PDB file of C-alpha atoms and ligand atoms in Angstrom:
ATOM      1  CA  UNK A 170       0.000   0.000   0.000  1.00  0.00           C
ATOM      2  CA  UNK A 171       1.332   3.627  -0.787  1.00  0.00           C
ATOM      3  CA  UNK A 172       0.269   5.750   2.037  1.00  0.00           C
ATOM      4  CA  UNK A 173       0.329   9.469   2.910  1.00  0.00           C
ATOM      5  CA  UNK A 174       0.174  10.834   6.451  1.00  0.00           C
ATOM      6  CA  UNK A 175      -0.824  14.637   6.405  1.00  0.00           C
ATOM      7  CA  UNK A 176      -1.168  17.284   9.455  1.00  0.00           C
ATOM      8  CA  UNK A 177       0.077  19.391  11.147  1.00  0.00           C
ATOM      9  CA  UNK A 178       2.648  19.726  13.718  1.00  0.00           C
ATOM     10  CA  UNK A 179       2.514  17.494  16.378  1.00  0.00           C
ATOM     11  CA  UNK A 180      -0.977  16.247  15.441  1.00  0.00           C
ATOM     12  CA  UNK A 181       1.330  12.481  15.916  1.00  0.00           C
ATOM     13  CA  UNK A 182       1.797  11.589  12.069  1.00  0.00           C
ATOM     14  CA  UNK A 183       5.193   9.988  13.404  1.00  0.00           C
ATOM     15  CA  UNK A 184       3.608   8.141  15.874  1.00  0.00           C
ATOM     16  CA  UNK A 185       0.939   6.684  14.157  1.00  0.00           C
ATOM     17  CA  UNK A 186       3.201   6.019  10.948  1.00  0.00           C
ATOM     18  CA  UNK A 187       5.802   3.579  13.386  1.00  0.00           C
ATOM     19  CA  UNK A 188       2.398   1.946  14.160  1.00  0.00           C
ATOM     20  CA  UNK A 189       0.774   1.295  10.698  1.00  0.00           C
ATOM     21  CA  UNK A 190       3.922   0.188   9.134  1.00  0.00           C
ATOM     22  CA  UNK A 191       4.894  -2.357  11.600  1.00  0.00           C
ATOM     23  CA  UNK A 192       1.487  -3.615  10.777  1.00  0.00           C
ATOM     24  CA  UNK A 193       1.368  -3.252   6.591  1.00  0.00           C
ATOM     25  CA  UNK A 194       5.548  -4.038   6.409  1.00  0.00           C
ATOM     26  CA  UNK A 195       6.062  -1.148   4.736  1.00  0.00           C
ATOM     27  CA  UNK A 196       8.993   1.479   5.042  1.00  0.00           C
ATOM     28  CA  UNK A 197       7.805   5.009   6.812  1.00  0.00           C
ATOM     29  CA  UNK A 198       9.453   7.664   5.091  1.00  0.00           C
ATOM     30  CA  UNK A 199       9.671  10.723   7.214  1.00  0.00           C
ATOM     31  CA  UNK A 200      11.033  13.750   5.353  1.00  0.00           C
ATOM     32  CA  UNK A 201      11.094  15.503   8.625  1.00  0.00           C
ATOM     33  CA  UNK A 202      13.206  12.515  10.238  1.00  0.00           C
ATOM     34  CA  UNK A 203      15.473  12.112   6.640  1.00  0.00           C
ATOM     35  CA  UNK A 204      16.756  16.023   7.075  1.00  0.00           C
ATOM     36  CA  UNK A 205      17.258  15.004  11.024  1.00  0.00           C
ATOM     37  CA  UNK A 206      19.064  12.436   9.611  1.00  0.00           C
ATOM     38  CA  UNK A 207      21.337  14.218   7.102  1.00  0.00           C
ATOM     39  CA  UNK A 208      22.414  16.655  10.143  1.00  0.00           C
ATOM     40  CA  UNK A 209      23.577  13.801  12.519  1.00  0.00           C
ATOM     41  CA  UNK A 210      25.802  12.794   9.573  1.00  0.00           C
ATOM     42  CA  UNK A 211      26.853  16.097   9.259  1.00  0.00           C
ATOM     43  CA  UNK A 212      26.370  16.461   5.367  1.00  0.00           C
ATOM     44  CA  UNK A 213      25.979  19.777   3.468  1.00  0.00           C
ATOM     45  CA  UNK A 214      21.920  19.238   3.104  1.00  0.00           C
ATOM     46  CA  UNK A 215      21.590  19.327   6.563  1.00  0.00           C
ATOM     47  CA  UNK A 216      23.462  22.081   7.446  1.00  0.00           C
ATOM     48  CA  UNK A 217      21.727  23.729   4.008  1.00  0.00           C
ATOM     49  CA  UNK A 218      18.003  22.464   5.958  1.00  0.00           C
ATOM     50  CA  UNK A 219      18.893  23.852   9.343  1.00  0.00           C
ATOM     51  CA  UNK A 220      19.030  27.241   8.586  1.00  0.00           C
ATOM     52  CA  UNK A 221      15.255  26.583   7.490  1.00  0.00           C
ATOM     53  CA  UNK A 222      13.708  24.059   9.878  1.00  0.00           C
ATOM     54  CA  UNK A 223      15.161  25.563  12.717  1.00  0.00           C
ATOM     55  CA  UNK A 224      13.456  28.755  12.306  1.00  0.00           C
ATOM     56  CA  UNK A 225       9.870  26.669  11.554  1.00  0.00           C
ATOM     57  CA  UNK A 226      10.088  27.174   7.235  1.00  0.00           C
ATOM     58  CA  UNK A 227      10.296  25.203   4.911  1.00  0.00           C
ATOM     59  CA  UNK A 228      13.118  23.292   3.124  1.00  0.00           C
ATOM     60  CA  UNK A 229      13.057  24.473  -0.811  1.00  0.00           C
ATOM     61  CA  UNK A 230      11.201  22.530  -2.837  1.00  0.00           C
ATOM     62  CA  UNK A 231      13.852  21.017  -5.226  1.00  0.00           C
ATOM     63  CA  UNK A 232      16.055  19.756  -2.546  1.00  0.00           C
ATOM     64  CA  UNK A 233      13.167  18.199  -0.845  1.00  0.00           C
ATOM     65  CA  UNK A 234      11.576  16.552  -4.112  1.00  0.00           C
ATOM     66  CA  UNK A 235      15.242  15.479  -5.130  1.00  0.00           C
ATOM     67  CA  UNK A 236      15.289  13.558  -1.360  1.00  0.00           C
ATOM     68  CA  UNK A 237      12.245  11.808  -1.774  1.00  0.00           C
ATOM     69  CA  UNK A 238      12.869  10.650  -5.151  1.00  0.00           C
ATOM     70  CA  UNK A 239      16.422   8.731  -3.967  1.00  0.00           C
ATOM     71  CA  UNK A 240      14.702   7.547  -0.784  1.00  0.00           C
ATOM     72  CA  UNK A 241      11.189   6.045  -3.013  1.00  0.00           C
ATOM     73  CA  UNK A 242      14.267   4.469  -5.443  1.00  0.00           C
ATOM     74  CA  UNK A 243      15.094   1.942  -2.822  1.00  0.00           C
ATOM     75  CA  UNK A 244      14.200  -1.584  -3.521  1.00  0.00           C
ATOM     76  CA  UNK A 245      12.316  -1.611  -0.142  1.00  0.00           C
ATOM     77  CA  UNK A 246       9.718   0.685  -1.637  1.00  0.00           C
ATOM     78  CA  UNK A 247       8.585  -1.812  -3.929  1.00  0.00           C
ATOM     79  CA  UNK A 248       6.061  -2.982  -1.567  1.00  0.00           C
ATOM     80  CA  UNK A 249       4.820   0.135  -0.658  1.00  0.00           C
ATOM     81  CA  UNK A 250       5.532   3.185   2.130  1.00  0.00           C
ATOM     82  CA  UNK A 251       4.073   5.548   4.126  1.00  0.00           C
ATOM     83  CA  UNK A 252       5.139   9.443   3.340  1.00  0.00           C
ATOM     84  CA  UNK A 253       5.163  11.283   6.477  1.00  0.00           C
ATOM     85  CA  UNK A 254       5.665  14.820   5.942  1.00  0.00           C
ATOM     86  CA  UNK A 255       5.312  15.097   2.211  1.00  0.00           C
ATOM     87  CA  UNK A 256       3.949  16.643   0.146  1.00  0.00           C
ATOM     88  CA  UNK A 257       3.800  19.663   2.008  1.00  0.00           C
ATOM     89  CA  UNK A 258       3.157  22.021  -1.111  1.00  0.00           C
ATOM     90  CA  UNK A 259       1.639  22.178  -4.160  1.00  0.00           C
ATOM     91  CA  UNK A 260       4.631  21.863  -6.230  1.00  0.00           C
ATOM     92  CA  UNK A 261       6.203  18.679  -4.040  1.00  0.00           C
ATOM     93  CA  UNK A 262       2.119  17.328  -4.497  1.00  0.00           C
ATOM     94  CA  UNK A 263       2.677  17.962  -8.335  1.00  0.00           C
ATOM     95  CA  UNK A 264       6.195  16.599  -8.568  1.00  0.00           C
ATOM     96  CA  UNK A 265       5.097  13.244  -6.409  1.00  0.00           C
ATOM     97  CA  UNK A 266       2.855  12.391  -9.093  1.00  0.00           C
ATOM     98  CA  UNK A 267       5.427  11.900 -11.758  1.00  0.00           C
ATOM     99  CA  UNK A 268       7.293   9.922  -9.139  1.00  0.00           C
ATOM    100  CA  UNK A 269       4.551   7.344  -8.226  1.00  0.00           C
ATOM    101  CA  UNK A 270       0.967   6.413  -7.884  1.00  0.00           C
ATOM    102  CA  UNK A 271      -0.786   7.079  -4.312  1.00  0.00           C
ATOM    103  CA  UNK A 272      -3.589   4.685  -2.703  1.00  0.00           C
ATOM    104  CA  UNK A 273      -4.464   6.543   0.107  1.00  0.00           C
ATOM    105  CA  UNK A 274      -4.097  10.037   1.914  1.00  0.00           C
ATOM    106  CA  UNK A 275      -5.050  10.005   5.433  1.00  0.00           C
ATOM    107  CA  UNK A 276      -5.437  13.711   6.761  1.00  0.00           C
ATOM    108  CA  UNK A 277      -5.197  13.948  10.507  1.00  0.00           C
ATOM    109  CA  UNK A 278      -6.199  16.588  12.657  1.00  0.00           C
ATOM    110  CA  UNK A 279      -6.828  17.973  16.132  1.00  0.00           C
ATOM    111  CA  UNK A 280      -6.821  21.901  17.747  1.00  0.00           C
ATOM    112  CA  UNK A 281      -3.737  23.739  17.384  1.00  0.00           C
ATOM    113  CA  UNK A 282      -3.829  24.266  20.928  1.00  0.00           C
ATOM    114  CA  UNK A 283      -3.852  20.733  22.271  1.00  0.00           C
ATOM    115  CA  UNK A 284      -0.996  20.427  19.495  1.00  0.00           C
ATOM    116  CA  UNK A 285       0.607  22.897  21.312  1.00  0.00           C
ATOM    117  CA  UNK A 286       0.878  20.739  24.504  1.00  0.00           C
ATOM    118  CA  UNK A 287       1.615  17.835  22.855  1.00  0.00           C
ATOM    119  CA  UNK A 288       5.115  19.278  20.809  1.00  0.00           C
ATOM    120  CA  UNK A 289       6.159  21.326  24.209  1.00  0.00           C
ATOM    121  CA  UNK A 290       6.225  17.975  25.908  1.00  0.00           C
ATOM    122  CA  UNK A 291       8.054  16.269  23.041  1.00  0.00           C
ATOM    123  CA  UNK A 292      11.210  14.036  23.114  1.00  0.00           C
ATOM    124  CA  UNK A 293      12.765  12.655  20.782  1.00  0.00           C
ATOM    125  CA  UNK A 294      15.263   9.627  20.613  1.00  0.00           C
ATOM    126  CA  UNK A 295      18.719  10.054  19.043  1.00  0.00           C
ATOM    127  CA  UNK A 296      18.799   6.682  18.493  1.00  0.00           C
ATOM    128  CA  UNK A 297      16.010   4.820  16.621  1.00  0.00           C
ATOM    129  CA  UNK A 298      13.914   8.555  16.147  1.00  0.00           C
ATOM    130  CA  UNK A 299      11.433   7.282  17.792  1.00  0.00           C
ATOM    131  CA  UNK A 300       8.627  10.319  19.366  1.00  0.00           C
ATOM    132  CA  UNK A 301       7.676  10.476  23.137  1.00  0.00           C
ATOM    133  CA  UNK A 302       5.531  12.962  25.349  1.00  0.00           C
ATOM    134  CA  UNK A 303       7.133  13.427  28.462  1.00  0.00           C
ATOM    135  CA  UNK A 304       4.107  12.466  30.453  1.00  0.00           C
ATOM    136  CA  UNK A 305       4.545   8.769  29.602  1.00  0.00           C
ATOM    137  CA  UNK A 306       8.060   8.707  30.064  1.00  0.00           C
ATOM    138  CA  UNK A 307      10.140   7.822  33.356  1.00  0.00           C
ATOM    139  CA  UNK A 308      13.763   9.070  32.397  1.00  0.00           C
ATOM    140  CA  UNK A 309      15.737  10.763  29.686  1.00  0.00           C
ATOM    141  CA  UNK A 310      16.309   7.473  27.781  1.00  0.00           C
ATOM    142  CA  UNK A 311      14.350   5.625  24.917  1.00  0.00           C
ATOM    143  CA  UNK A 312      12.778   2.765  26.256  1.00  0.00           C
ATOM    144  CA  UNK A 313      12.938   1.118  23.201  1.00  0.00           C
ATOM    145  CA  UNK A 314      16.482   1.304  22.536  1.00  0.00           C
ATOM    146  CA  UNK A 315      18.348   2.915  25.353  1.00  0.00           C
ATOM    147  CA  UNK A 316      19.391   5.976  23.395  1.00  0.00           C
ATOM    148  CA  UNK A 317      19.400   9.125  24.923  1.00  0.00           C
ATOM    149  CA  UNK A 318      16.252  11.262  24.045  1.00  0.00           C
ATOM    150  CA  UNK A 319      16.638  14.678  23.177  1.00  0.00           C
ATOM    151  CA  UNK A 320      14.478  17.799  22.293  1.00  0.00           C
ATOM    152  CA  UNK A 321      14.024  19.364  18.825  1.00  0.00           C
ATOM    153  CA  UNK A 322      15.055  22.218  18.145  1.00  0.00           C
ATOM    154  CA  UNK A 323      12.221  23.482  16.214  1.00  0.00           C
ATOM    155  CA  UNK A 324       9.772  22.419  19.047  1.00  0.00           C
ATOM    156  CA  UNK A 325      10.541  26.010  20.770  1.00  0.00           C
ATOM    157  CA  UNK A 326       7.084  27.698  21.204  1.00  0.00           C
ATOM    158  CA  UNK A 327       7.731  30.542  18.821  1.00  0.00           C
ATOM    159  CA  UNK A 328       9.110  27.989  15.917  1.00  0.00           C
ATOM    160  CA  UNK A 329       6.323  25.487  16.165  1.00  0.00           C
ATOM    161  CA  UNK A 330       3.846  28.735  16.401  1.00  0.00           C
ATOM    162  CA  UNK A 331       5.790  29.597  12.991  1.00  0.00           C
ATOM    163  CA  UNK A 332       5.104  25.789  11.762  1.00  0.00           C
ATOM    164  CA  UNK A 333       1.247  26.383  12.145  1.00  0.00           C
ATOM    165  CA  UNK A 334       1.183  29.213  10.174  1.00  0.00           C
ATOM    166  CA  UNK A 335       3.552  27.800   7.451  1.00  0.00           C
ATOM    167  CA  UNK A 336       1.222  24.502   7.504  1.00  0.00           C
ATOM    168  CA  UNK A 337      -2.380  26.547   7.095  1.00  0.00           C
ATOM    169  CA  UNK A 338      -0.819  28.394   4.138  1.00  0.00           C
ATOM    170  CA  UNK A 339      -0.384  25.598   2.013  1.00  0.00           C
ATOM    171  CA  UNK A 340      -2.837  23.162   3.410  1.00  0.00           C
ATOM    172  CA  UNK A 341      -5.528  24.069   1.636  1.00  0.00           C
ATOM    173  CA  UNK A 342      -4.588  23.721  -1.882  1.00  0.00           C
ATOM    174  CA  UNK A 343      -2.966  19.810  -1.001  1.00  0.00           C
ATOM    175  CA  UNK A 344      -6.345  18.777   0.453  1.00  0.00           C
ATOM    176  CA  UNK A 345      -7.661  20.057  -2.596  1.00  0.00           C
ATOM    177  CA  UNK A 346      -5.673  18.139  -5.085  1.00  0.00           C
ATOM    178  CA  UNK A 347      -6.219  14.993  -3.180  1.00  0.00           C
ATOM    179  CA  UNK A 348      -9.942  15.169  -2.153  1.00  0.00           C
ATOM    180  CA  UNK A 349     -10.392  15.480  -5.825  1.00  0.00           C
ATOM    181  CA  UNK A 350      -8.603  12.727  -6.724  1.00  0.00           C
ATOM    182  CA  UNK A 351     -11.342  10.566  -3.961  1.00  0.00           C
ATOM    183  CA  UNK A 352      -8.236   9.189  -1.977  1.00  0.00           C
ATOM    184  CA  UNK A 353      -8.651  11.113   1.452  1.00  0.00           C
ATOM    185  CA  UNK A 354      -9.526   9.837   4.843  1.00  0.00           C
ATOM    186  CA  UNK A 355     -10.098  12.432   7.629  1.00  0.00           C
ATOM    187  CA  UNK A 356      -9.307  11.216  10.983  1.00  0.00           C
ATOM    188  CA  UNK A 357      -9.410  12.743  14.804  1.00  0.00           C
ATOM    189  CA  UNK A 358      -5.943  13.120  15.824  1.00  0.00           C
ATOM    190  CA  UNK A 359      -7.470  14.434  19.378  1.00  0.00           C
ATOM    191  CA  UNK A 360      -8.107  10.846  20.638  1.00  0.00           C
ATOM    192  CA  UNK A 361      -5.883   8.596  22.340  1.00  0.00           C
ATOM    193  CA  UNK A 362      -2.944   7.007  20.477  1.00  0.00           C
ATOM    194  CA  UNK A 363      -4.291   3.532  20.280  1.00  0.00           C
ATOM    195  CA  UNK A 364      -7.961   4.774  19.191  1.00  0.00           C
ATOM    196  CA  UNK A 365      -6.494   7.146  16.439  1.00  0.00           C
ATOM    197  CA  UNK A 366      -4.479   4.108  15.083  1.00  0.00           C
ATOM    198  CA  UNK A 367      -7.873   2.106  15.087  1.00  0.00           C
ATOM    199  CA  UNK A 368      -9.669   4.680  13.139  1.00  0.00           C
ATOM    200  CA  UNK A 369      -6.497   4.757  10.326  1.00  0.00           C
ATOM    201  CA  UNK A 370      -6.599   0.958  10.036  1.00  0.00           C
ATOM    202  CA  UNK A 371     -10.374   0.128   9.938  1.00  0.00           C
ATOM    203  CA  UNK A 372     -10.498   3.625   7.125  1.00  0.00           C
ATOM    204  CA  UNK A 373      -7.475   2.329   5.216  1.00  0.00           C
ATOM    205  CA  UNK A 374      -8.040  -1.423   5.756  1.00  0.00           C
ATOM    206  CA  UNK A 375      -5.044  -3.510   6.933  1.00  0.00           C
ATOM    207  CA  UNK A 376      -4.158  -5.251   4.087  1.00  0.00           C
ATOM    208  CA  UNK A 377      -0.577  -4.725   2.110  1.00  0.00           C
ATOM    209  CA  UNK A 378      -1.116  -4.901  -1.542  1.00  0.00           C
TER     210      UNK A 378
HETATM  211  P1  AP5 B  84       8.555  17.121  10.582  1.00  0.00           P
HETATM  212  O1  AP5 B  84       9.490  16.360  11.398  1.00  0.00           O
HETATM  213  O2  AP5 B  84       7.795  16.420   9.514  1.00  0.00           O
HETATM  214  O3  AP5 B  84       7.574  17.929  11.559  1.00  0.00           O
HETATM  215  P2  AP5 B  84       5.970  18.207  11.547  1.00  0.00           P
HETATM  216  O4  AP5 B  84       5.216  17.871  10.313  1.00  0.00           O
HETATM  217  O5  AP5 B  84       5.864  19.594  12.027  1.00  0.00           O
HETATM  218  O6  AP5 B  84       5.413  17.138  12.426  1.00  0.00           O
HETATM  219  P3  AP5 B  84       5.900  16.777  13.822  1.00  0.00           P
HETATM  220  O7  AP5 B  84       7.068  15.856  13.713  1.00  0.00           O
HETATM  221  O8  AP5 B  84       6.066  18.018  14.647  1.00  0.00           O
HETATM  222  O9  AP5 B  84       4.621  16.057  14.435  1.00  0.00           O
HETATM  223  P4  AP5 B  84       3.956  14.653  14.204  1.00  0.00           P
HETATM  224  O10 AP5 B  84       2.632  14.882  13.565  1.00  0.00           O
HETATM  225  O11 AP5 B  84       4.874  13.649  13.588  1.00  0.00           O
HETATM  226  O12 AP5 B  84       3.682  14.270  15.733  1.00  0.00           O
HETATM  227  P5  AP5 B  84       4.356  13.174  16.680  1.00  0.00           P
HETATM  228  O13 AP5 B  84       3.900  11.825  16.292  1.00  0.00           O
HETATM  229  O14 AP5 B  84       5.828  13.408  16.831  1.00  0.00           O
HETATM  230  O15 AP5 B  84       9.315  18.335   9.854  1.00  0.00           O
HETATM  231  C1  AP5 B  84      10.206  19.157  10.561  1.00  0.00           C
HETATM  232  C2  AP5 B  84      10.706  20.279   9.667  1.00  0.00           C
HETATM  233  O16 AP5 B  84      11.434  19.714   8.538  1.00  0.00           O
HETATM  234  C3  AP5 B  84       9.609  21.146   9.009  1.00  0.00           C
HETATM  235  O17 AP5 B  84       9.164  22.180   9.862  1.00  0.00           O
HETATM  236  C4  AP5 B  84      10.346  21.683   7.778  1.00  0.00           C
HETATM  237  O18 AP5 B  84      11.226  22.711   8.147  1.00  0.00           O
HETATM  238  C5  AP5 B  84      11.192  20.484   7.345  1.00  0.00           C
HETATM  239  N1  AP5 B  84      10.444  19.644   6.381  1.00  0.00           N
HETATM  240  C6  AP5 B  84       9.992  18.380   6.592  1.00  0.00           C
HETATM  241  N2  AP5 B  84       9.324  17.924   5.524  1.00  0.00           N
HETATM  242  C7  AP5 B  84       9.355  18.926   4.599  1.00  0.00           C
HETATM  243  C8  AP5 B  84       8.815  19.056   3.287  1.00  0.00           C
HETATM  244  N3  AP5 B  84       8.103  18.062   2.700  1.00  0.00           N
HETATM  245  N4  AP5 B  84       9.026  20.221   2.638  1.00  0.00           N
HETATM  246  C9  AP5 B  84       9.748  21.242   3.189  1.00  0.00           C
HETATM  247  N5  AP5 B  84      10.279  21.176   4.444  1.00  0.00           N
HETATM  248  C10 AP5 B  84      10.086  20.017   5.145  1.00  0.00           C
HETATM  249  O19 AP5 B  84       3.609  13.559  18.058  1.00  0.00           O
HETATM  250  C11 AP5 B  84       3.895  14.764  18.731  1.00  0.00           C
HETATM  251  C12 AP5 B  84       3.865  14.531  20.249  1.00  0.00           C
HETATM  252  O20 AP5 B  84       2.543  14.194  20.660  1.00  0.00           O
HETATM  253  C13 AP5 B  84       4.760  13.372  20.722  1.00  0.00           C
HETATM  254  O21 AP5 B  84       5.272  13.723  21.967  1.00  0.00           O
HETATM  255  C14 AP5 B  84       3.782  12.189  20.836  1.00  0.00           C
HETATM  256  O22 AP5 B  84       4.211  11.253  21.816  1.00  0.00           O
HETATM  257  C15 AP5 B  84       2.492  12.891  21.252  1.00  0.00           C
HETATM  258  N6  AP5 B  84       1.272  12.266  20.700  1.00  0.00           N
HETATM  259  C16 AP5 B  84       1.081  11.823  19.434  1.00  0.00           C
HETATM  260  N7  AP5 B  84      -0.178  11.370  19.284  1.00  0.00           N
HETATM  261  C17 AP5 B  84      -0.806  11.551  20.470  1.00  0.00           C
HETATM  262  C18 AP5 B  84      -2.137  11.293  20.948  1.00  0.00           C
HETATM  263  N8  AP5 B  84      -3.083  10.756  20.149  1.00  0.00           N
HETATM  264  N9  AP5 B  84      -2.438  11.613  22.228  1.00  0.00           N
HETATM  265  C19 AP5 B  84      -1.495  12.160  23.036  1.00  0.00           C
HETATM  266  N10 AP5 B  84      -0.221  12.425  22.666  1.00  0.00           N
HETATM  267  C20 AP5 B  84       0.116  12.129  21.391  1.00  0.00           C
END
C-alpha cells in the first residue's frame, strides 16, 4: 500500500506512521526525520536544511523533491511506504505524481492548541527517532532502545507557532488536489494514540497490496 500521512505539527503523524507500518511491512518515510538524519551525519543538506527548519520554514522545494525521489528508489519501496511529511506544497504534491501512484491520503487533525501541549512535551530519541511525550516517560532514555532522548530544536514555542502558520498556508490547496482525486480519509488526531491508530486501520483497511 502507498500511504500518505498529512497534518500538522505534532498532530502524531510519526507516531501513528511507526504503528501502521509495523502492521502493513512497509517502510515510513519521514522527510522531517530524513533532514534530522542528514544533520547527525553532518552532510551539506543538513546544514543547508537547518538554517530553514530551525526557524519553523520550509526546506526548498527542489532539494526536498530530489530527497524523496532517492529515498522512493530503494528496492524496499517496492512494496509500498508511508510518506510522512510530504507533500507539504503544491509543487512537491505535483512533482510526487510523476514519481509514483498514491492509494491513500489520510489527513489527521486535532486543535492547534492541544498540538501545542503535545510538541512542548516532546522528546525525541537520538537513536532509533522514535517520538515520546514526556508524560509517559520515566527518564531521559528511549525505552525502546536505550538511546538518549533529546528535544528538537524546532519544538521552541515561537518555531512550532511559525510551523502552524507555514502549515495553514499551504494546506488548503494539497487537500484540494487529493480530495479530488477521492483518496482522502479524515481522521481525529485528538483521541488517544491507540484509538487514532484504530480509526487509520479500519479507514485504510489492513491489508498490504
Ligand atoms: P517534521 O518532522 O515532519 O515535523 P511536523 O510535520 O511539524 O510534524 P511533527 O514531527 O512536529 O509532528 P507529528 O505529527 O509527527 O507528531 P508526533 O507523532 O511526533 O518536519 C520538521 C521540519 O522539517 C519542518 O518544519 C520543515 O522545516 C522540514 N520539512 C519536513 N518535511 C518537509 C517538506 N516536505 N518540505 C519542506 N520542508 C520540510 O507527536 C507529537 C507529540 O505528541 C509526541 O510527543 C507524541 O508522543 C504525542 N502524541 C502523538 N499522538 C498523540 C495522541 N493521540 N495523544 C497524546 N499524545 C500524542
Amino acid at each position: 500500500m502507498k500511504l500518505i500521512f498529512l497534518g500538522p505539527p505534532g498532530v502524531g503523524k510519526g507516531t501513528q506512521a511507526v504503528r501502521i507500518c509495523d502492521i502493513l511491512d512497509i517502510p515510513h518515510i519521514s522527510t522531517g526525520e530524513l533532514l534530522r538524519e542528514e544533520l547527525r551525519n553532518d552532510t551539506e543538506l543538513g546544514h543547508v536544511a537547518k538554517g530553514y527548519t530551525s526557524q519553523g520554514k520550509l526546506v526548498p522545494d527542489n532539494l526536498i523533491i530530489e530527497m524523496i525521489k532517492e529515498r522512493l528508489d530503494v528496492p524496499d519501496c517496492k512494496k509500498g511506504f508511508l510518506l510522512d511529511g510530504f507533500p507539504r506544497t503544491i509543487n512537491q504534491a505535483i512533482a510526487l505524481e510523476s514519481i509514483t501512484d498514491i492509494d491513500m491520503v489520510v489527513n489527521i487533525d486535532a486543535p492547534h492548541d492541544l498540538l501545542l501541549e503535545r510538541i512542548s512535551g516532546r522528546r525525541m530519541c537520538s537513536g532509533c527517532g522514535k517520538s515520546y511525550h514526556i508524560s509517559h516517560l520515566s527518564s531521559e532514555i528511549c525505552p525502546d532502545c536505550g538511546a538518549k532522548l533529546y528535544i528538537r530544536e524546532d519544538d521552541k514555542i515561537e518555531t512550532a507557532r511559525k510551523r502552524f502558520e507555514i502549515y495553514e498556508e499551504e494546506f488548503g490547496d494539497i487537500l484540494d488536489f487529493y480530495r479530488k482525486k477521492g483518496i482522502i480519509v479524515d481522521i481525529d488526531g485528538a483521541q488517544t494514540i491507540d484509538v487514532v491508530t484504530e480509526n487509520i486501520i479500519k479507514n485504510i483497511g489492513g491489508n498490504n497490496k
